XYZ file of C-alpha atoms in Angstrom:
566
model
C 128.460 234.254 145.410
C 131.751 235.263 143.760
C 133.327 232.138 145.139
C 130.656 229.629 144.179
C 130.524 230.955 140.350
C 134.387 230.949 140.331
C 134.008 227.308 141.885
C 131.211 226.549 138.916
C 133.947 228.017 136.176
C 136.757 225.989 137.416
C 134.865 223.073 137.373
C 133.205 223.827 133.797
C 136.840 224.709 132.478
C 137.259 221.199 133.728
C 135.119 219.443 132.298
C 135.438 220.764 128.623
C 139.528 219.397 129.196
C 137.794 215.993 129.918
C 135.569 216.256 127.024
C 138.617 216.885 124.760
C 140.976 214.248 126.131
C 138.185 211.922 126.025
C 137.889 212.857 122.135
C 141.290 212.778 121.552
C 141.097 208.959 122.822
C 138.143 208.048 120.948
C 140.523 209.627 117.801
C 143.151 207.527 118.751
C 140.954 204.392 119.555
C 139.569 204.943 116.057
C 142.633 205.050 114.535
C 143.958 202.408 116.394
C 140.864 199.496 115.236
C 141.130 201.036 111.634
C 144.894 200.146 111.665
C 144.153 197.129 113.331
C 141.369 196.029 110.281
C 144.010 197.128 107.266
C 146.577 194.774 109.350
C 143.933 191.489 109.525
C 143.187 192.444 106.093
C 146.658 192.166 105.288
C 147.237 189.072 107.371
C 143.964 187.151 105.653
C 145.506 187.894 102.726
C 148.616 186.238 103.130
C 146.923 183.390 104.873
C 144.335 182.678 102.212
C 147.380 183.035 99.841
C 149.430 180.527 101.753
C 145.919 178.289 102.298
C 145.541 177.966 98.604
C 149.712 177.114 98.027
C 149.139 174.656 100.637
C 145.752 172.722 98.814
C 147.800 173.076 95.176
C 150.713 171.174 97.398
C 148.832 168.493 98.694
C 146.837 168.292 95.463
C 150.196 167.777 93.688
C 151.421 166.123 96.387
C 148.444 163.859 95.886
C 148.916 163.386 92.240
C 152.843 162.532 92.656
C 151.475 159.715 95.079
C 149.083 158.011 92.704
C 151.615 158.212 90.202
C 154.099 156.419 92.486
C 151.504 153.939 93.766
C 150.662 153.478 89.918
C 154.748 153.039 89.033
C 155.306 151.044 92.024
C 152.065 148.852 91.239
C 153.049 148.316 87.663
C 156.400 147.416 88.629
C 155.527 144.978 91.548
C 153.200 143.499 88.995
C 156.050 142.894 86.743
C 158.153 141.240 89.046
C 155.120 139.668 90.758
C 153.767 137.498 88.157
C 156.336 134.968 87.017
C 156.747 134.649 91.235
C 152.951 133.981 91.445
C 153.091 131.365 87.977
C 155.523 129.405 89.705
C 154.215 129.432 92.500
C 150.746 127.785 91.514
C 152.790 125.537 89.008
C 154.379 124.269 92.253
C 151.173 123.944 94.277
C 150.076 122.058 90.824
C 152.838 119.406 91.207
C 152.858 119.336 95.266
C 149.269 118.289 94.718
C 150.201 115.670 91.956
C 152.755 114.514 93.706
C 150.733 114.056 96.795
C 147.827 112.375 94.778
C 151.040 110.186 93.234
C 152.326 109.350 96.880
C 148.430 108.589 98.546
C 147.630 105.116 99.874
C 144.935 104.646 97.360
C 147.163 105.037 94.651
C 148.646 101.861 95.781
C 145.744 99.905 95.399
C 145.695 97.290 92.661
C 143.673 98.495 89.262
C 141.499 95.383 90.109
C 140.688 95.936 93.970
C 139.937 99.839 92.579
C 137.339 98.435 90.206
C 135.575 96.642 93.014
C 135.738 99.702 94.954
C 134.055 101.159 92.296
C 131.259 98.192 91.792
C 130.703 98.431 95.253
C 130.103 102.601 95.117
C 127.590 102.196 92.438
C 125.717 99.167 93.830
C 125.059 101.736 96.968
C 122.974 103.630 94.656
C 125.424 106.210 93.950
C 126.710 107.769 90.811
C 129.032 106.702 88.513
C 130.288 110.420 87.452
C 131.944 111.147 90.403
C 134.335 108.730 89.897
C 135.429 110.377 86.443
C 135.651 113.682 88.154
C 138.456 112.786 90.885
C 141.504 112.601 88.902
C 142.879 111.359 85.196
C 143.894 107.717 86.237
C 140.028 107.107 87.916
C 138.455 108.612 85.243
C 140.258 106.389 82.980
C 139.562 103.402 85.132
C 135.902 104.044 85.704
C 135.459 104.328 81.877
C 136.868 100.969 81.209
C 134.294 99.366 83.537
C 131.001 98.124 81.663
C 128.830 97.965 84.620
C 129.139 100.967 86.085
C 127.711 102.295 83.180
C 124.844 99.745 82.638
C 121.767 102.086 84.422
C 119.987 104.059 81.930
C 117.207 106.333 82.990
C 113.990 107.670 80.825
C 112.391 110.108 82.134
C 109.779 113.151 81.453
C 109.266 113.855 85.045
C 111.123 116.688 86.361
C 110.040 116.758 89.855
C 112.805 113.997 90.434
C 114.375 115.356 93.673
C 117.408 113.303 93.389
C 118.451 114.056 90.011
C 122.203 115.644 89.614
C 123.927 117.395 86.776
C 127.440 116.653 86.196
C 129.923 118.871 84.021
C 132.177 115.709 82.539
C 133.900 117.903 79.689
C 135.025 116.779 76.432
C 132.291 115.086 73.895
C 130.469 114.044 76.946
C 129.419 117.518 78.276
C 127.140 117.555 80.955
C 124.966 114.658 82.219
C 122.278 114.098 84.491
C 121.804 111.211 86.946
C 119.972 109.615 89.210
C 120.980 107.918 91.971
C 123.154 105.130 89.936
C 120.970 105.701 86.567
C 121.822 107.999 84.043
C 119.170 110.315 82.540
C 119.134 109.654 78.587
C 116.920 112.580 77.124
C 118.566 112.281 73.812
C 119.179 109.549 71.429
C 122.814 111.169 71.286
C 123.184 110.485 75.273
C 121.645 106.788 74.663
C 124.591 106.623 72.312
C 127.203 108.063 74.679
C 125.717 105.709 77.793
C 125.395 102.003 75.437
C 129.065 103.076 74.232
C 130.494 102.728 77.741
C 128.091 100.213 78.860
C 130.419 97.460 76.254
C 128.299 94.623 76.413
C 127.158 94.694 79.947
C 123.379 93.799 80.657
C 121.594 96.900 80.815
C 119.077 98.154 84.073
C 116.347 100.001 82.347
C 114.162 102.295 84.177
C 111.194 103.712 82.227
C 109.677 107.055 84.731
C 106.204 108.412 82.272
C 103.908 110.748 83.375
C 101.133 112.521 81.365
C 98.842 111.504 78.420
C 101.039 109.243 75.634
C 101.145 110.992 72.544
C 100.704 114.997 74.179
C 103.181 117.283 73.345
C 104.403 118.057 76.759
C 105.019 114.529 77.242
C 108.830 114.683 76.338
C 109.920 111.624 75.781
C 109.876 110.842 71.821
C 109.370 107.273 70.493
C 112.479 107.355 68.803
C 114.602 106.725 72.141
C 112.205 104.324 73.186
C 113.174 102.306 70.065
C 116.248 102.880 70.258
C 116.446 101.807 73.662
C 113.901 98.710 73.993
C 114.157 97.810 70.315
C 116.438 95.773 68.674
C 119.335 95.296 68.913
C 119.626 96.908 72.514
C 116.585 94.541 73.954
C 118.973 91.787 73.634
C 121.251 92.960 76.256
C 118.593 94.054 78.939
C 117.947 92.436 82.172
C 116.072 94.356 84.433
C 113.869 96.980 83.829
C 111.617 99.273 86.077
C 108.598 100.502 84.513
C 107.036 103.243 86.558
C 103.802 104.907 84.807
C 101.067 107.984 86.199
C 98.908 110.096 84.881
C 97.767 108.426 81.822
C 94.074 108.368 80.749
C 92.304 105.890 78.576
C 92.052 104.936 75.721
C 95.048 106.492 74.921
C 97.610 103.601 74.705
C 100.805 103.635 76.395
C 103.179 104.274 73.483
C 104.694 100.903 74.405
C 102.810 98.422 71.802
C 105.234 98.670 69.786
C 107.657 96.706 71.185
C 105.172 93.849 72.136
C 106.797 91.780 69.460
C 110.580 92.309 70.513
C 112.231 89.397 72.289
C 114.044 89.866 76.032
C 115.869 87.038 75.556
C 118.084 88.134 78.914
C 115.779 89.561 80.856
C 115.590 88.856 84.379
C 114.426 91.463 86.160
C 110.660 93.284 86.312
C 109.388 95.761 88.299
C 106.239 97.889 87.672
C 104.385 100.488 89.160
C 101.374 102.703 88.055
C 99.585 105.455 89.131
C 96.467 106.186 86.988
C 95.136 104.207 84.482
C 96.129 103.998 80.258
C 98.799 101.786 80.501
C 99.823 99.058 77.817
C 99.170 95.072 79.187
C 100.698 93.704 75.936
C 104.120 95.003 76.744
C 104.223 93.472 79.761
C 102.899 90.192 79.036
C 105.600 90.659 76.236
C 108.275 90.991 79.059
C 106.880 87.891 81.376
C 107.542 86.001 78.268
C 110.898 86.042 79.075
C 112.652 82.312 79.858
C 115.258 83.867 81.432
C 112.741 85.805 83.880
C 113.175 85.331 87.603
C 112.468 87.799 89.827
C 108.949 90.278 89.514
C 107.488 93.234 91.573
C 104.270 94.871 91.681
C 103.468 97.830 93.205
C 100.431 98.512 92.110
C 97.086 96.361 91.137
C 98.112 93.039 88.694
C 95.847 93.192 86.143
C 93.528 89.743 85.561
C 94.998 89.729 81.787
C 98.674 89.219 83.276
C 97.508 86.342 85.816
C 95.769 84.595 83.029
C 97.749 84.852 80.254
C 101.250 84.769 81.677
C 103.572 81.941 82.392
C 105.954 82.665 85.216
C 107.695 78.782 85.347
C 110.694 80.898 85.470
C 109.782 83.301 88.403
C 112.151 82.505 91.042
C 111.251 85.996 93.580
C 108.065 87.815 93.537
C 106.856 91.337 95.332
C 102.989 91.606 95.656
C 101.670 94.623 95.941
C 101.140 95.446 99.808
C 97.468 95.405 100.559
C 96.595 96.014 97.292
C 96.015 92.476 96.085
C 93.352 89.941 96.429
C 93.310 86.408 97.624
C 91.405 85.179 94.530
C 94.269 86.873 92.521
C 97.222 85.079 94.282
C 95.056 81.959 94.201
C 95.642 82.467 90.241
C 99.309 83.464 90.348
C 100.297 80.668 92.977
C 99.295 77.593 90.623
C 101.792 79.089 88.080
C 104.914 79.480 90.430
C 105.191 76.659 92.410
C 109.328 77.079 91.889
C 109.097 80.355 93.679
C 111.858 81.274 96.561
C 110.887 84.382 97.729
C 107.294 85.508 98.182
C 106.834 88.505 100.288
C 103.161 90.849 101.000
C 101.038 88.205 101.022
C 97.479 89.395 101.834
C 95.281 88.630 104.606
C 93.068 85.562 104.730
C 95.540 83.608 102.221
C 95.267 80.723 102.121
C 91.697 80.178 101.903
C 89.050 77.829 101.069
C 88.913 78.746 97.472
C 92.957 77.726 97.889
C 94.169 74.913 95.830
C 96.478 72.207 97.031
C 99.815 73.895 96.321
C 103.388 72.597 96.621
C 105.796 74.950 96.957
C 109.072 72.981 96.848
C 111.809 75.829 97.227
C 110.071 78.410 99.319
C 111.925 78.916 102.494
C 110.573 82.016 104.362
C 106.772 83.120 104.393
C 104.749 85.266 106.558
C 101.058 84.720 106.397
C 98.234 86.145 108.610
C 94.808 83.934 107.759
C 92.696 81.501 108.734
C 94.711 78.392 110.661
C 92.528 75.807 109.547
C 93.370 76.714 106.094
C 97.382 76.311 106.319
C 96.817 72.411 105.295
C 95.830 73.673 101.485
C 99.590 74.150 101.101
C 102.391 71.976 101.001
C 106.072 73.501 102.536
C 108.919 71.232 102.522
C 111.809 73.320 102.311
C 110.316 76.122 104.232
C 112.799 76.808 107.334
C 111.653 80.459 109.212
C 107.682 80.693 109.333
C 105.798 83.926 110.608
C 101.823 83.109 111.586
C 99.178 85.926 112.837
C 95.696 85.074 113.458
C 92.778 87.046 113.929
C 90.515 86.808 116.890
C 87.571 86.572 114.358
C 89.331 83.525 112.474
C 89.701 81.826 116.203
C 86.440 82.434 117.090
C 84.864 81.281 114.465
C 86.134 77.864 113.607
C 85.247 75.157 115.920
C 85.985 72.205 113.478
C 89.454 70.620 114.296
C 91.443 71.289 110.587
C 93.662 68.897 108.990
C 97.698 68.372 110.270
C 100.085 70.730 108.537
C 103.147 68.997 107.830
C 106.761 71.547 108.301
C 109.599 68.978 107.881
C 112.503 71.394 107.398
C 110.898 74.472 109.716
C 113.534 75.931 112.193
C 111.742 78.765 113.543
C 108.320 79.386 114.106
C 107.136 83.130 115.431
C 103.421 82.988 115.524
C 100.929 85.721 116.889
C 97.316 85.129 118.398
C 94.708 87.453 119.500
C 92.567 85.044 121.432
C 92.871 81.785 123.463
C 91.313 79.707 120.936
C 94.185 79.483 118.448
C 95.655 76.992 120.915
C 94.124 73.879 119.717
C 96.075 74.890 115.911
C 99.648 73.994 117.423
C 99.270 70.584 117.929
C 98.326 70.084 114.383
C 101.158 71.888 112.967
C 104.067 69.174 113.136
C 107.637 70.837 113.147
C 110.332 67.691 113.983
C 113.175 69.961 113.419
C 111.535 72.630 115.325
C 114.896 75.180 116.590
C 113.473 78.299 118.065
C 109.812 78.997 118.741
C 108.546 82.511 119.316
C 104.398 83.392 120.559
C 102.832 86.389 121.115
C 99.325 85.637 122.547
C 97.098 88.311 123.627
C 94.751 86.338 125.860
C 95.371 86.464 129.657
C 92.825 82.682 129.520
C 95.041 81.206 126.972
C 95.947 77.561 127.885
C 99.773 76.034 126.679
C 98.537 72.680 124.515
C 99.268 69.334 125.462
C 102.239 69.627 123.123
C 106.492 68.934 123.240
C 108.780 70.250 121.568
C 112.180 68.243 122.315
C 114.033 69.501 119.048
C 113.729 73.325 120.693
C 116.685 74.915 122.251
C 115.359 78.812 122.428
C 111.603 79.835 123.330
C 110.258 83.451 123.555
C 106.871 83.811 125.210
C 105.129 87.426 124.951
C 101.592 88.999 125.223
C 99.427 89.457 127.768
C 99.177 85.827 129.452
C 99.211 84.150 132.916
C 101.804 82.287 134.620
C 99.928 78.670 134.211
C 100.622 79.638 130.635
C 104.153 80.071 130.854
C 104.931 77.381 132.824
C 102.877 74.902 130.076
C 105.264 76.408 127.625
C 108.218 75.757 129.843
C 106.980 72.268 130.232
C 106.686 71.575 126.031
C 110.425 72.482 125.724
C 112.333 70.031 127.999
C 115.420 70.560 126.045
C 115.418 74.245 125.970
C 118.264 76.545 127.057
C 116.944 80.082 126.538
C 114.059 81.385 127.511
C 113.089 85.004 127.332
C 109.621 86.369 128.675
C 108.334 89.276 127.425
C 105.136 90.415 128.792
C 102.840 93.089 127.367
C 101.395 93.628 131.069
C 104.727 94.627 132.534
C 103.524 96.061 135.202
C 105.205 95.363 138.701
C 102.870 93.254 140.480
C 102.429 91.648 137.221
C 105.873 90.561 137.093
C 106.899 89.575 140.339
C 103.479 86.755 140.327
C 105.432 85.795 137.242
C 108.609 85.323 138.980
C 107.247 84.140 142.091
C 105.568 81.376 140.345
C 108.447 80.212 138.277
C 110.455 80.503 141.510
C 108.106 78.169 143.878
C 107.343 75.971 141.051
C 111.345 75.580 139.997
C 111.144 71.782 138.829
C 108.906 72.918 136.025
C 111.756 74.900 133.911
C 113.846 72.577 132.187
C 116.806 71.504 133.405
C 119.171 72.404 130.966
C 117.615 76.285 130.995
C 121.011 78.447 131.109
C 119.841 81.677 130.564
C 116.468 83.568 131.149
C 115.384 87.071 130.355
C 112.771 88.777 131.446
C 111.727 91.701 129.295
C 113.615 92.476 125.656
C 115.430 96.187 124.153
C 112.119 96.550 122.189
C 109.551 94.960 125.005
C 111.164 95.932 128.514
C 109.462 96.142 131.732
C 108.454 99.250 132.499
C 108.647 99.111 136.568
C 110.961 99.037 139.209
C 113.435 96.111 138.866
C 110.976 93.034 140.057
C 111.894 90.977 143.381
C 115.939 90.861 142.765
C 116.195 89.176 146.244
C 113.976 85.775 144.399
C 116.083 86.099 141.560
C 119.425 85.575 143.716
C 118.061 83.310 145.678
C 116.249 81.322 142.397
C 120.094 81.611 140.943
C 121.670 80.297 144.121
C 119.374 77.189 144.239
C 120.630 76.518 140.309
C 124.015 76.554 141.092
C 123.390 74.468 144.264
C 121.788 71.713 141.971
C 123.770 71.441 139.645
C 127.359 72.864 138.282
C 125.935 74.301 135.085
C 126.220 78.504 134.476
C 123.176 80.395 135.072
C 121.574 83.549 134.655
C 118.643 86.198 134.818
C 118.929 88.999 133.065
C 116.275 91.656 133.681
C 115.512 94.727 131.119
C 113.512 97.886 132.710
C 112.983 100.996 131.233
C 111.883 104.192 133.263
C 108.986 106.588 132.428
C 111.686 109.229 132.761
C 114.031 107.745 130.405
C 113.855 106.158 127.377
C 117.137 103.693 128.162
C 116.930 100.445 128.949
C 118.532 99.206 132.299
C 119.994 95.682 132.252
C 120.211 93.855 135.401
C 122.131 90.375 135.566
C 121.560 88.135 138.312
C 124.153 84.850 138.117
């Protein structure tokens, strides 16, 4: 027992030695992290110390920087700008010299001013011209007709209207196309000045009720523009009215008293009713009148009261017109040149015998057994359609139609009837003959045609047909065949038929085409071994050049293929 408590006392002594070194360490340790915390306090310290000298240097720093960017700015500026003045004055004269030096600069002042005729007459404007450089500005004023279009207008929906910045007393103007917008009596001014005494192109565009206060267009300028003394120098003018209701007068009357003594020009359109007839009866008055367009309704007070002896040109309204109206207007222009949209079924029965001694191209669709009622002698190119119901229903052989100077005929049918009209038409000079008949039982007439050297034959017809064609144009040397049936079999009956019946095509045929760019044959290329062998025999017979040519199109493609057999 003594042992084992001496044993427990040694190892109690023991552990109170371990309980005070291990407080002695823990005292030390202590010590040890509180000298460690004054040191990193110390330390932060010095670094937030040296962190804040560091952010007042680089704000300094910073400052220095901007002030030598500022310095070095001001200084570069300095020295800078007399480098960058001479440098644009130099670009300035490298340009001018350049402009100097150009081709066009060459050009004679007189070639330049048909240059600039030419630009205008496109329907372009004039104030382009004066914006490209001194010398064509100075040109392009001294030129009277470029400056001869004069628009008045209250219609703003113009889409093609452009605003130019000229400078100077002009300011800025608006055009359009070749016309130049006048709103003011000040711009009327401006545009007469430079106009000299060039004959003026007038173009009145109204819309809305005369006399309203929206209407924008006062009667001042229209005074000072159609009145006295400026009416003397116009010669065309384009009057183009909508939106006006009656009885409110077109503010126009005024001028129903003012001579046009140059006038030449008229063309009118209207949209609406409430415009003024006395003005323009005023301006058919004109001697000097020649050429008139309608594109609207002509009023029965202008075909009765007017005399157009002086109406050289004249533009119906398309579709709009009716054959008892042109039967009216044709016994007062029998000197006419030009007539164009002639309507249907003219001339008629109601037609008087009319003698139109200078009229050289017409296009009529009517009746055939009414052509007779007028009298052609100088006409040379003649386009004819008939109507199946016109065909059908005359039965009555008409009188002969008498075409001394005619050189080409193109005529259209729609039924096999119309026929029995070509005999009666006599062409002696007869050059080119063109028909489109849309009958596959049309018949060729008994009928020749030696004076004929090039025949096109189209529609939907057989090949008895064609060959009776062939047969009425001995003398012919070009032939072209353009079928509305294209289809193969169609084709090659054609060809096979001209082929086996060869002494039927006139002799002194040098060319043949089958199909046309606007009317090919849609199909494979027909029978191309006939065609050599049709070409062979030709040469055979005779020494004389000859060809087929062949146009196909594909349903693929919309190209044409051309195929030459010779």
């Amino acid at each position: 027992m003594s042992k084992i408590k001496l044993i427990i006392s040694q190892r109690v002594q023991e552990c109170v030695q371990i309980e005070e070194e291990i407080k002695q360490r823990s005292d030390f340790i202590q010590s040890c992290v509180e000298d460690l915390e004054e040191i990193e306090k110390q330390e932060m310290t010095v670094i937030d110390a040296r962190i804040a000298a560091l952010i007042q240097e680089r704000e300094e720093a910073n400052e220095r920087n901007t002030q030598y960017k500022n310095e070095v700015r001001n200084l570069g500026e300095s020295w800078l700008s007399p480098l960058k003045e001479r440098k644009e004055r130099l670009e300035r004269l490298n340009m001018l010299q350049r402009s100097l030096t150009a081709p066009v600069t060459k050009l004679p002042v007189e070639l330049l001013r048909d240059i600039f005729n030419f630009y205008v007459d496109m329907d372009e404007a004039p104030w382009l011209l004066v914006l490209v450089c001194s010398t064509w500005r100075r040109i392009a004023f001294s030129i009277p007709k470029l400056w001869r279009y004069v628009l008045v207008t209250n219609n703003t929906t113009l889409t093609t209207q452009q605003e130019w910045d000229i400078g100077g007393d002009l300011g800025k103007i608006t055009s359009s196309g070749q016309y130049t917008r006048c709103a003011t009596e000040a711009e009327l001014v401006q545009v007469l000045a430079l106009s000299g005494t060039a004959l003026l192109h007038v173009s009145l565009n109204l819309y809305g009720r005369a006399g309203d206060e929206d209407q924008g267009v006062g009667n001042d300028l229209l005074c000072q523009l159609l009145g006295p003394p400026t009416s003397s120098r116009i010669g065309d003018i384009k009057i183009e009215l909508g939106g006006f209701r009656e009885p409110q007068p077109l503010p126009l009357s005024c001028y129903m008293e003012t001579p046009y003594p140059r006038l030449r020009s008229l063309t009118f359109s209207k949209n609406g009713s409430g415009w003024d007839t006395k003005f323009i009866l005023n301006l058919l008055s004109s001697t000097e009148l020649r050429t008139i367009t309608f594109h609207s309704s002509v009023p029965s007070e202008i075909t009765t009261s007017s005399d157009w002896a002086s109406v050289r040109h004249l533009t119906l309204p398309s579709g709009r017109l009716a054959p008892s109206v042109l039967n009216e207007i044709c016994t007062k222009v029998q000197n006419i040149q030009t007539l164009k949209h002639i309507p249907q079924n003219w001339p008629n029965e109601s037609t008087p015998g009319i003698t139109f001694k200078f009229l050289t191209k017409l296009e009529l669709q009517c009746d055939p057994s009414q052509l007779h009622r007028i009298n052609l002698p100088s006409l040379v190119k003649l386009k004819l359609s008939s109507l199946r119901e016109w065909a059908d229903s005359t039965t009555v052989v008409h009188p002969s139609w008498n075409l001394p100077a005619l050189l080409k005929f193109c005529g259209t049918f729609s039924s096999s009837g119309v026929a029995k009209y070509l005999p009666s038409i006599k062409i002696p000079k007869l050059e080119t003959l063109s028909l489109v008949i849309h009958s596959y039982s049309a018949t060729f007439p008994s009928v020749t045609y030696s004076t004929v050297r090039s025949v096109e034959l189209g529609g939907s017809v057989s090949s008895s047909y064609l060959l009776g064609a062939l047969s009425a144009v001995p003398n012919a040397l070009k032939v072209i065949f353009s079928p509305t049936r294209s289809h193969r079999l169609y084709v090659q009956a054609i060809l096979a038929r001209l082929i086996y019946t060869a002494d039927l095509i006139p002799p002194m045929v040098s060319e043949m085409h089958f199909g046309t760019q606007k009317t090919p044959l849609t199909s494979k290329r027909p029978y191309p071994s006939l065609c050599r062998r049709y070409v062979a025999d030709r040469k055979a017979a005779s020494d004389q050049s000859f060809k087929i040519m062949v146009i196909t199109s594909s349903r693929r493609s919309s190209d044409s293929l051309v195929e030459t057999f010779s």
